Amino acid sequence: MDLIARLRAGLPGEAILTDPDVTGSYANDMASFCEAGTPAVVVLPRTVEEVQHIMRTASELRVPVVPQGARTGLSGAANASDGCIVLSLVKMDRIIEISPVDRIAVVEPGVINAVLSRAVNEHGLYYPPDPSSWEQCSIGGNIGTASGGLCCVKYGVTAEYVLGLDVVLADGRLLTTGRRTAKGVAGYDLTRLFVGSEGSLGIVVRAVLALKPEPPQQLALAAEFPSTAAACQAVCEIMARGHAPSLLELMDRTSIRAVNDMAQMGLPDSTEALLLAAFDTPEPAADLAAVGELCTAAGATEVVPAETAAESDLLLQARRLTLTALEQVKSATMIDDVCVPRSRLAEMLDGTAAIAEKYGLTIGVCAHAGDGNTHPTVCFDAADPDESRRARESFDDIMALGLQLGGTITGEHGVGVLKKEWLARELGPVGVELQRGIKDVFDPLGILNPGKLF
């Protein structure tokens, strides 16, 4: 009661939710196998000053705070802990500035990715990071988990577009990091430190984001392969020859058949892998022709280039439908996120297929092939304890395979609760010790998103 009373001293009544039926709906994100606690209260601030009041109150009372965005995450990073304040930033959704001259946007954390993308397009500009959930996910969440997307192969991930941040620290102080300028190397790069920190170091309340000139409309091609090895060889050849596709995606046999079953896409049953490539260059048709030749040389049975943007959208439809189609296979899915060197991509896909066979499960894989980021999706019956156990064990085997191949346990989804154990394995004891030390500097009381990452 003291917590609620003190929060009300600095927040409007509508910003505080205490009804258990309502607060319970904020308890978790979209991850499977991640425990969530019961929040004491949910707060929805609209201003920086309100966030500061929340954090000062939490610090004085030693109450944990779990920051949340749109809760589209897949690692449990936004899951509540018992007795916590859930700090939802969805009401802080203003685009404060778009500058075509400086090529920056200044936004609050609750701005939806697609909303920002469309707004900057009106100025002839482009914000490249485009997670698959871009119509729902927020910029603050993208920053917290260092999100990626389909265009990363050419344009990079969220971290490369965050120039500066305003962050409310655990004790309520406001920290400004970074810059608005094209260059800047003053002091330690605290901005980059916050990107991917999953709300464990501070609450991002404003971001300065870099923009690019809007590129030409992309054109795509689809190439069918008789094996994942052949498709991955084509990926290696495309990258080794210096091509810069705006998109390079791969679907395995399980994903292809799931999409066929759901949407009757008409892909041949003999197709073991589908490679999708796109270019947004001034002469995309020429680039597609060159890549098509490389695909054919690698063993593609058919290469279909688009001639118009509408045809490109049709070709890319199968990739966009993958997750929805795999969700039709069983009652639950567990979406993985393992990134490996491009040169080891075939081993990752073949190894995942072997893991699926070992556990008697359906595991479909789609991948941002251009940067080696795979998304194995384990399909299972959540009502079947044995199948759920096998699903979890297969997930661990996939994690181990990724590390064995010189990869990382996450390329864009984050660690959260789901991969805590695996983060420690990847970093090693010295790395964990140093990162915990950094956490202690920013959050000495340990109230910011406790139980996540470490």
Short mmCIF file of C-alpha atoms in Angstrom, two decimals:
data_model
loop_
_atom_site.label_atom_id
_atom_site.label_comp_id
_atom_site.label_asym_id
_atom_site.label_seq_id
_atom_site.Cartn_x
_atom_site.Cartn_y
_atom_site.Cartn_z
CA MET A 1 0.00 0.00 0.00
CA ASP A 2 2.90 2.34 0.73
CA LEU A 3 4.26 1.65 -2.76
CA ILE A 4 0.96 2.51 -4.44
CA ALA A 5 0.49 5.65 -2.33
CA ARG A 6 3.97 6.92 -3.15
CA LEU A 7 3.54 6.20 -6.84
CA ARG A 8 0.27 8.14 -6.82
CA ALA A 9 2.08 11.17 -5.43
CA GLY A 10 3.81 11.65 -8.78
CA LEU A 11 1.59 9.90 -11.32
CA PRO A 12 -1.95 10.50 -12.61
CA GLY A 13 -4.49 7.94 -11.48
CA GLU A 14 -4.96 6.41 -14.94
CA ALA A 15 -1.23 5.63 -15.12
CA ILE A 16 -1.45 3.14 -12.22
CA LEU A 17 -3.05 -0.29 -12.66
CA THR A 18 -3.66 -2.47 -9.62
CA ASP A 19 -6.53 -4.78 -10.59
CA PRO A 20 -4.96 -8.30 -10.53
CA ASP A 21 -6.94 -9.35 -13.61
CA VAL A 22 -5.42 -6.42 -15.50
CA THR A 23 -1.90 -6.52 -14.11
CA GLY A 24 -1.73 -10.26 -14.81
CA SER A 25 -2.06 -9.54 -18.52
CA TYR A 26 1.28 -7.71 -18.33
CA ALA A 27 3.12 -10.64 -16.75
CA ASN A 28 4.97 -12.04 -19.75
CA ASP A 29 6.16 -11.61 -23.30
CA MET A 30 5.82 -14.19 -26.11
CA ALA A 31 8.53 -16.61 -25.01
CA SER A 32 7.89 -20.27 -24.23
CA PHE A 33 9.30 -22.08 -21.16
CA CYS A 34 9.90 -18.82 -19.27
CA GLU A 35 8.46 -18.38 -15.79
CA ALA A 36 6.68 -15.13 -14.94
CA GLY A 37 5.83 -13.71 -11.54
CA THR A 38 2.92 -11.62 -10.29
CA PRO A 39 3.47 -7.86 -10.47
CA ALA A 40 2.43 -5.64 -7.58
CA VAL A 41 1.47 -2.84 -9.93
CA VAL A 42 1.68 -1.77 -13.55
CA VAL A 43 2.56 1.84 -14.34
CA LEU A 44 2.21 3.57 -17.70
CA PRO A 45 4.07 6.89 -17.60
CA ARG A 46 3.84 9.49 -20.34
CA THR A 47 6.78 11.74 -19.41
CA VAL A 48 10.42 11.46 -18.43
CA GLU A 49 9.63 13.07 -15.08
CA GLU A 50 7.08 10.36 -14.33
CA VAL A 51 9.63 7.65 -15.10
CA GLN A 52 12.08 9.38 -12.76
CA HIS A 53 9.46 9.43 -10.01
CA ILE A 54 8.81 5.72 -10.49
CA MET A 55 12.49 4.85 -10.28
CA ARG A 56 13.12 7.06 -7.24
CA THR A 57 10.20 5.38 -5.48
CA ALA A 58 11.39 1.90 -6.46
CA SER A 59 14.93 2.67 -5.31
CA GLU A 60 13.83 4.06 -1.95
CA LEU A 61 11.56 1.07 -1.28
CA ARG A 62 13.91 -1.53 -2.85
CA VAL A 63 11.17 -2.72 -5.22
CA PRO A 64 12.21 -4.48 -8.46
CA VAL A 65 11.24 -2.83 -11.75
CA VAL A 66 10.61 -4.71 -14.99
CA PRO A 67 10.62 -2.43 -18.07
CA GLN A 68 8.31 -3.40 -20.91
CA GLY A 69 7.58 -2.32 -24.44
CA ALA A 70 5.11 -4.08 -26.72
CA ARG A 71 5.98 -7.49 -25.21
CA THR A 72 6.66 -9.11 -28.57
CA GLY A 73 9.99 -10.44 -27.29
CA LEU A 74 10.87 -14.12 -27.44
CA SER A 75 13.26 -14.58 -24.51
CA GLY A 76 11.24 -13.70 -21.41
CA ALA A 77 13.17 -10.45 -20.93
CA ALA A 78 9.92 -8.57 -20.25
CA ASN A 79 8.48 -11.16 -17.85
CA ALA A 80 7.36 -9.85 -14.46
CA SER A 81 8.91 -10.95 -11.19
CA ASP A 82 6.85 -11.37 -8.00
CA GLY A 83 6.02 -8.08 -6.33
CA CYS A 84 7.62 -5.95 -9.04
CA ILE A 85 6.62 -2.70 -10.67
CA VAL A 86 5.96 -3.38 -14.34
CA LEU A 87 7.01 -0.17 -16.07
CA SER A 88 5.26 -0.16 -19.43
CA LEU A 89 6.52 2.50 -21.84
CA VAL A 90 3.82 2.10 -24.48
CA LYS A 91 2.29 5.52 -23.70
CA MET A 92 5.57 7.29 -24.44
CA ASP A 93 5.04 7.04 -28.17
CA ARG A 94 5.92 10.42 -29.67
CA ILE A 95 8.14 10.98 -32.68
CA ILE A 96 9.77 14.17 -31.43
CA GLU A 97 11.80 15.12 -34.48
CA ILE A 98 12.76 13.98 -37.97
CA SER A 99 15.67 15.88 -39.50
CA PRO A 100 16.37 15.27 -43.21
CA VAL A 101 19.53 17.41 -43.00
CA ASP A 102 21.08 15.62 -40.02
CA ARG A 103 19.42 12.34 -41.07
CA ILE A 104 18.22 11.56 -37.58
CA ALA A 105 14.97 10.86 -35.79
CA VAL A 106 14.41 11.58 -32.10
CA VAL A 107 11.77 9.31 -30.63
CA GLU A 108 10.29 8.05 -27.38
CA PRO A 109 10.58 4.34 -26.60
CA GLY A 110 6.94 3.43 -27.22
CA VAL A 111 7.01 4.37 -30.90
CA ILE A 112 6.14 1.35 -33.04
CA ASN A 113 8.84 0.39 -35.55
CA ALA A 114 6.50 0.45 -38.56
CA VAL A 115 5.07 3.83 -37.54
CA LEU A 116 8.56 5.33 -37.46
CA SER A 117 9.50 3.70 -40.75
CA ARG A 118 6.49 5.16 -42.53
CA ALA A 119 7.00 8.58 -40.96
CA VAL A 120 10.60 8.87 -42.14
CA ASN A 121 9.65 7.55 -45.60
CA GLU A 122 7.54 10.69 -46.02
CA HIS A 123 10.79 12.67 -45.83
CA GLY A 124 12.58 10.45 -48.35
CA LEU A 125 14.45 8.70 -45.53
CA TYR A 126 14.77 5.13 -44.35
CA TYR A 127 15.08 3.48 -40.93
CA PRO A 128 16.48 0.04 -41.82
CA PRO A 129 16.07 -2.22 -38.73
CA ASP A 130 12.92 -4.26 -39.48
CA PRO A 131 12.17 -7.13 -37.08
CA SER A 132 9.51 -9.53 -38.31
CA SER A 133 7.18 -8.07 -35.67
CA TRP A 134 7.79 -4.52 -36.96
CA GLU A 135 4.05 -3.75 -37.08
CA GLN A 136 3.79 -4.39 -33.31
CA CYS A 137 7.24 -4.05 -31.72
CA SER A 138 8.46 -0.80 -30.17
CA ILE A 139 11.71 1.08 -30.67
CA GLY A 140 12.46 0.81 -26.95
CA GLY A 141 12.10 -2.95 -27.12
CA ASN A 142 14.23 -3.06 -30.27
CA ILE A 143 16.95 -1.16 -28.41
CA GLY A 144 16.64 -3.33 -25.32
CA THR A 145 17.14 -6.56 -27.25
CA ALA A 146 19.34 -5.20 -30.06
CA SER A 147 16.84 -6.40 -32.65
CA GLY A 148 17.68 -7.31 -36.21
CA GLY A 149 15.49 -8.15 -39.18
CA LEU A 150 15.38 -9.13 -42.82
CA CYS A 151 17.52 -6.24 -44.08
CA CYS A 152 20.45 -6.80 -41.70
CA VAL A 153 22.55 -8.46 -44.38
CA LYS A 154 23.02 -5.08 -46.06
CA TYR A 155 22.08 -2.44 -43.50
CA GLY A 156 23.01 -3.90 -40.12
CA VAL A 157 21.14 -4.19 -36.82
CA THR A 158 19.56 -1.75 -34.36
CA ALA A 159 22.83 -1.08 -32.53
CA GLU A 160 24.27 0.55 -35.65
CA TYR A 161 21.48 3.14 -35.75
CA VAL A 162 21.35 4.29 -32.13
CA LEU A 163 23.41 7.49 -31.88
CA GLY A 164 22.32 8.69 -28.46
CA LEU A 165 19.99 7.94 -25.57
CA ASP A 166 18.29 9.55 -22.61
CA VAL A 167 18.19 6.98 -19.83
CA VAL A 168 16.61 7.11 -16.38
CA LEU A 169 18.94 5.28 -14.01
CA ALA A 170 17.92 3.04 -11.14
CA ASP A 171 18.03 5.91 -8.64
CA GLY A 172 15.98 8.24 -10.85
CA ARG A 173 18.82 10.34 -12.27
CA LEU A 174 18.66 11.20 -15.97
CA LEU A 175 21.68 10.26 -18.09
CA THR A 176 22.23 11.51 -21.63
CA THR A 177 24.62 9.49 -23.78
CA GLY A 178 25.93 9.76 -27.32
CA ARG A 179 25.31 12.50 -29.83
CA ARG A 180 23.31 13.92 -32.73
CA THR A 181 26.36 14.30 -34.95
CA ALA A 182 27.56 11.97 -37.68
CA LYS A 183 30.79 11.34 -35.75
CA GLY A 184 31.72 11.38 -32.07
CA VAL A 185 34.23 9.51 -29.89
CA ALA A 186 34.14 11.44 -26.60
CA GLY A 187 34.52 9.08 -23.67
CA TYR A 188 33.36 5.49 -23.33
CA ASP A 189 30.56 4.40 -25.65
CA LEU A 190 27.81 4.14 -23.06
CA THR A 191 25.15 4.31 -25.76
CA ARG A 192 26.24 0.99 -27.23
CA LEU A 193 26.35 -0.48 -23.73
CA PHE A 194 22.64 0.14 -23.23
CA VAL A 195 21.70 -1.40 -26.58
CA GLY A 196 20.92 -5.04 -25.88
CA SER A 197 21.00 -4.61 -22.08
CA GLU A 198 17.34 -5.70 -21.80
CA GLY A 199 16.42 -3.00 -19.28
CA SER A 200 18.98 -4.20 -16.76
CA LEU A 201 21.03 -0.97 -16.69
CA GLY A 202 18.44 1.80 -17.05
CA ILE A 203 15.17 2.88 -18.62
CA VAL A 204 15.51 4.31 -22.13
CA VAL A 205 13.15 7.28 -22.41
CA ARG A 206 14.41 8.91 -25.62
CA ALA A 207 16.57 7.81 -28.54
CA VAL A 208 18.43 9.58 -31.33
CA LEU A 209 18.37 7.28 -34.34
CA ALA A 210 20.40 7.46 -37.54
CA LEU A 211 18.53 7.41 -40.84
CA LYS A 212 19.53 6.67 -44.42
CA PRO A 213 18.24 7.94 -47.75
CA GLU A 214 15.31 5.85 -48.91
CA PRO A 215 16.63 3.24 -51.38
CA PRO A 216 14.99 2.28 -54.68
CA GLN A 217 12.21 -0.34 -54.62
CA GLN A 218 13.78 -3.77 -54.27
CA LEU A 219 13.33 -6.68 -56.65
CA ALA A 220 13.54 -10.29 -55.51
CA LEU A 221 14.15 -13.77 -56.80
CA ALA A 222 13.36 -17.22 -55.47
CA ALA A 223 15.66 -20.19 -56.04
CA GLU A 224 14.68 -23.79 -55.32
CA PHE A 225 17.36 -26.28 -54.23
CA PRO A 226 17.48 -30.06 -53.85
CA SER A 227 19.44 -29.76 -50.57
CA THR A 228 20.19 -27.27 -47.82
CA ALA A 229 23.90 -27.79 -48.53
CA ALA A 230 23.43 -26.55 -52.10
CA ALA A 231 21.43 -23.52 -50.94
CA CYS A 232 24.05 -22.64 -48.35
CA GLN A 233 26.79 -23.00 -50.94
CA ALA A 234 24.92 -20.45 -53.04
CA VAL A 235 24.80 -18.10 -50.04
CA CYS A 236 28.55 -18.40 -49.60
CA GLU A 237 29.18 -17.72 -53.29
CA ILE A 238 26.88 -14.69 -53.30
CA MET A 239 28.68 -13.12 -50.36
CA ALA A 240 32.17 -14.14 -51.48
CA ARG A 241 31.64 -12.49 -54.89
CA GLY A 242 30.94 -9.16 -53.21
CA HIS A 243 27.21 -8.87 -53.82
CA ALA A 244 25.21 -6.71 -51.40
CA PRO A 245 21.65 -8.03 -51.34
CA SER A 246 19.09 -6.11 -49.32
CA LEU A 247 17.63 -9.45 -48.27
CA LEU A 248 18.94 -13.01 -48.35
CA GLU A 249 16.62 -15.49 -46.65
CA LEU A 250 16.50 -19.27 -46.54
CA MET A 251 13.69 -21.71 -45.72
CA ASP A 252 14.23 -25.41 -45.05
CA ARG A 253 12.02 -28.28 -46.21
CA THR A 254 9.89 -28.32 -43.04
CA SER A 255 9.12 -24.61 -43.32
CA ILE A 256 8.34 -24.89 -47.03
CA ARG A 257 5.90 -27.75 -46.51
CA ALA A 258 4.20 -26.00 -43.61
CA VAL A 259 3.63 -22.94 -45.80
CA ASN A 260 2.42 -25.13 -48.66
CA ASP A 261 -0.05 -26.89 -46.38
CA MET A 262 -1.43 -23.62 -45.06
CA ALA A 263 -1.38 -21.35 -48.10
CA GLN A 264 -1.10 -23.70 -51.12
CA MET A 265 1.95 -21.84 -52.41
CA GLY A 266 2.57 -24.52 -55.02
CA LEU A 267 6.22 -25.18 -54.21
CA PRO A 268 7.36 -28.63 -55.45
CA ASP A 269 7.57 -31.37 -52.83
CA SER A 270 11.10 -32.07 -54.04
CA THR A 271 12.28 -28.63 -52.86
CA GLU A 272 14.55 -29.11 -49.85
CA ALA A 273 15.48 -25.44 -49.48
CA LEU A 274 14.21 -22.14 -50.81
CA LEU A 275 16.56 -19.17 -51.11
CA LEU A 276 15.12 -15.68 -51.45
CA ALA A 277 17.34 -12.80 -52.53
CA ALA A 278 16.51 -9.15 -53.16
CA PHE A 279 18.38 -6.03 -54.29
CA ASP A 280 17.49 -2.37 -53.87
CA THR A 281 20.29 -1.13 -56.13
CA PRO A 282 19.79 1.22 -59.13
CA GLU A 283 19.90 -1.83 -61.46
CA PRO A 284 18.39 -4.67 -59.41
CA ALA A 285 17.56 -6.82 -62.44
CA ALA A 286 21.25 -7.09 -63.32
CA ASP A 287 22.13 -8.04 -59.75
CA LEU A 288 19.38 -10.66 -59.69
CA ALA A 289 20.65 -12.13 -62.95
CA ALA A 290 24.17 -12.47 -61.55
CA VAL A 291 22.90 -14.06 -58.33
CA GLY A 292 20.61 -16.34 -60.33
CA GLU A 293 23.64 -17.67 -62.22
CA LEU A 294 25.42 -18.38 -58.94
CA CYS A 295 22.36 -20.23 -57.65
CA THR A 296 22.17 -22.33 -60.78
CA ALA A 297 25.87 -23.15 -60.53
CA ALA A 298 25.37 -24.23 -56.92
CA GLY A 299 22.63 -26.66 -57.97
CA ALA A 300 19.35 -24.72 -57.97
CA THR A 301 16.64 -26.61 -59.85
CA GLU A 302 14.70 -23.43 -60.63
CA VAL A 303 15.38 -19.71 -60.34
CA VAL A 304 12.46 -17.29 -60.58
CA PRO A 305 13.35 -13.56 -60.74
CA ALA A 306 10.68 -10.91 -60.27
CA GLU A 307 10.23 -8.11 -62.79
CA THR A 308 8.04 -5.84 -60.66
CA ALA A 309 7.62 -4.91 -57.00
CA ALA A 310 4.29 -6.76 -56.93
CA GLU A 311 5.95 -9.94 -58.19
CA SER A 312 8.66 -9.51 -55.56
CA ASP A 313 6.05 -9.33 -52.82
CA LEU A 314 4.50 -12.57 -54.07
CA LEU A 315 7.88 -14.31 -54.03
CA LEU A 316 8.59 -13.12 -50.48
CA GLN A 317 5.16 -14.11 -49.21
CA ALA A 318 6.28 -17.63 -48.33
CA ARG A 319 8.97 -16.29 -46.00
CA ARG A 320 6.53 -13.93 -44.29
CA LEU A 321 4.10 -16.79 -43.70
CA THR A 322 6.66 -19.18 -42.20
CA LEU A 323 6.01 -18.64 -38.49
CA THR A 324 2.24 -18.57 -38.92
CA ALA A 325 2.42 -21.80 -40.91
CA LEU A 326 4.61 -23.55 -38.34
CA GLU A 327 2.19 -22.50 -35.60
CA GLN A 328 -0.44 -24.61 -37.39
CA VAL A 329 1.69 -27.76 -37.05
CA LYS A 330 1.28 -28.15 -33.28
CA SER A 331 -0.38 -26.33 -30.40
CA ALA A 332 2.82 -24.53 -29.38
CA THR A 333 6.08 -23.33 -30.89
CA MET A 334 9.42 -22.43 -29.39
CA ILE A 335 11.32 -20.03 -31.62
CA ASP A 336 15.07 -20.23 -31.36
CA ASP A 337 17.66 -17.68 -32.44
CA VAL A 338 21.19 -18.88 -33.11
CA CYS A 339 23.71 -17.04 -35.28
CA VAL A 340 26.66 -18.83 -36.86
CA PRO A 341 29.35 -17.82 -39.37
CA ARG A 342 27.93 -17.96 -42.91
CA SER A 343 30.51 -20.60 -43.76
CA ARG A 344 28.96 -22.93 -41.13
CA LEU A 345 25.32 -22.33 -42.07
CA ALA A 346 24.84 -25.68 -43.81
CA GLU A 347 26.19 -27.51 -40.76
CA MET A 348 23.75 -25.60 -38.57
CA LEU A 349 20.74 -26.53 -40.69
CA ASP A 350 21.78 -30.15 -41.16
CA GLY A 351 22.56 -30.45 -37.44
CA THR A 352 19.16 -29.04 -36.53
CA ALA A 353 17.49 -31.58 -38.81
CA ALA A 354 19.40 -34.34 -37.00
CA ILE A 355 18.24 -32.96 -33.63
CA ALA A 356 14.63 -33.00 -34.85
CA GLU A 357 15.01 -36.64 -35.82
CA LYS A 358 16.70 -37.50 -32.51
CA TYR A 359 13.80 -36.11 -30.46
CA GLY A 360 11.00 -37.10 -32.83
CA LEU A 361 9.92 -33.48 -33.28
CA THR A 362 9.03 -31.15 -36.11
CA ILE A 363 11.60 -28.33 -36.23
CA GLY A 364 11.36 -25.87 -39.09
CA VAL A 365 14.20 -23.47 -39.84
CA CYS A 366 14.10 -20.13 -41.59
CA ALA A 367 17.23 -18.05 -41.61
CA HIS A 368 18.57 -14.62 -42.35
CA ALA A 369 21.07 -16.50 -44.46
CA GLY A 370 23.08 -13.44 -45.42
CA ASP A 371 24.27 -12.96 -41.85
CA GLY A 372 24.04 -16.56 -40.60
CA ASN A 373 21.17 -15.89 -38.19
CA THR A 374 18.97 -19.00 -37.99
CA HIS A 375 15.54 -19.32 -36.40
CA PRO A 376 14.83 -22.99 -35.64
CA THR A 377 11.17 -23.27 -34.59
CA VAL A 378 10.33 -26.29 -32.44
CA CYS A 379 6.71 -27.41 -32.85
CA PHE A 380 5.23 -29.36 -29.94
CA ASP A 381 2.08 -30.20 -28.00
CA ALA A 382 2.14 -28.07 -24.85
CA ALA A 383 -0.41 -30.42 -23.22
CA ASP A 384 1.94 -33.40 -23.61
CA PRO A 385 4.56 -33.36 -20.80
CA ASP A 386 6.90 -35.74 -22.61
CA GLU A 387 6.76 -33.80 -25.85
CA SER A 388 7.29 -30.54 -23.97
CA ARG A 389 10.34 -32.05 -22.28
CA ARG A 390 11.75 -33.17 -25.61
CA ALA A 391 11.13 -29.71 -27.04
CA ARG A 392 13.13 -28.10 -24.25
CA GLU A 393 15.95 -30.63 -24.59
CA SER A 394 16.09 -30.11 -28.36
CA PHE A 395 16.41 -26.37 -27.71
CA ASP A 396 19.47 -27.00 -25.55
CA ASP A 397 21.00 -29.21 -28.22
CA ILE A 398 20.47 -26.46 -30.81
CA MET A 399 22.17 -23.94 -28.50
CA ALA A 400 25.12 -26.27 -28.03
CA LEU A 401 25.37 -26.84 -31.78
CA GLY A 402 25.49 -23.11 -32.44
CA LEU A 403 28.34 -22.56 -30.00
CA GLN A 404 30.18 -25.61 -31.34
CA LEU A 405 30.07 -24.06 -34.81
CA GLY A 406 31.66 -20.84 -33.57
CA GLY A 407 28.37 -18.96 -33.28
CA THR A 408 26.41 -17.11 -30.63
CA ILE A 409 23.30 -18.07 -28.67
CA THR A 410 21.38 -15.06 -29.95
CA GLY A 411 21.72 -12.77 -32.92
CA GLU A 412 18.69 -10.57 -32.28
CA HIS A 413 16.17 -11.99 -29.78
CA GLY A 414 18.17 -11.42 -26.61
CA VAL A 415 18.90 -13.54 -23.54
CA GLY A 416 16.16 -12.76 -21.01
CA VAL A 417 15.23 -15.76 -18.89
CA LEU A 418 15.34 -18.31 -21.68
CA LYS A 419 19.10 -18.29 -22.31
CA LYS A 420 20.64 -17.27 -18.98
CA GLU A 421 22.49 -20.55 -18.59
CA TRP A 422 23.75 -20.40 -22.14
CA LEU A 423 24.95 -16.82 -21.82
CA ALA A 424 27.27 -17.88 -19.03
CA ARG A 425 28.63 -20.67 -21.22
CA GLU A 426 29.26 -18.32 -24.12
CA LEU A 427 30.88 -15.53 -22.10
CA GLY A 428 32.95 -17.68 -19.77
CA PRO A 429 33.65 -16.92 -16.09
CA VAL A 430 35.80 -13.83 -16.69
CA GLY A 431 33.26 -12.33 -19.07
CA VAL A 432 30.40 -12.97 -16.63
CA GLU A 433 32.37 -11.42 -13.75
CA LEU A 434 33.07 -8.23 -15.69
CA GLN A 435 29.52 -7.90 -16.98
CA ARG A 436 28.10 -8.37 -13.49
CA GLY A 437 30.49 -5.65 -12.33
CA ILE A 438 29.08 -3.28 -14.94
CA LYS A 439 25.56 -4.14 -13.79
CA ASP A 440 26.52 -3.29 -10.19
CA VAL A 441 27.79 0.16 -11.22
CA PHE A 442 24.50 1.11 -12.87
CA ASP A 443 22.17 -0.78 -10.54
CA PRO A 444 23.85 -1.32 -7.16
CA LEU A 445 20.58 -2.38 -5.49
CA GLY A 446 19.82 -4.92 -8.21
CA ILE A 447 16.26 -3.66 -8.80
CA LEU A 448 16.36 -3.33 -12.61
CA ASN A 449 14.89 -6.39 -14.33
CA PRO A 450 16.29 -8.86 -11.81
CA GLY A 451 16.71 -12.47 -12.87
CA LYS A 452 17.40 -11.64 -16.50
CA LEU A 453 20.70 -12.15 -18.35
CA PHE A 454 22.67 -13.42 -15.31
#
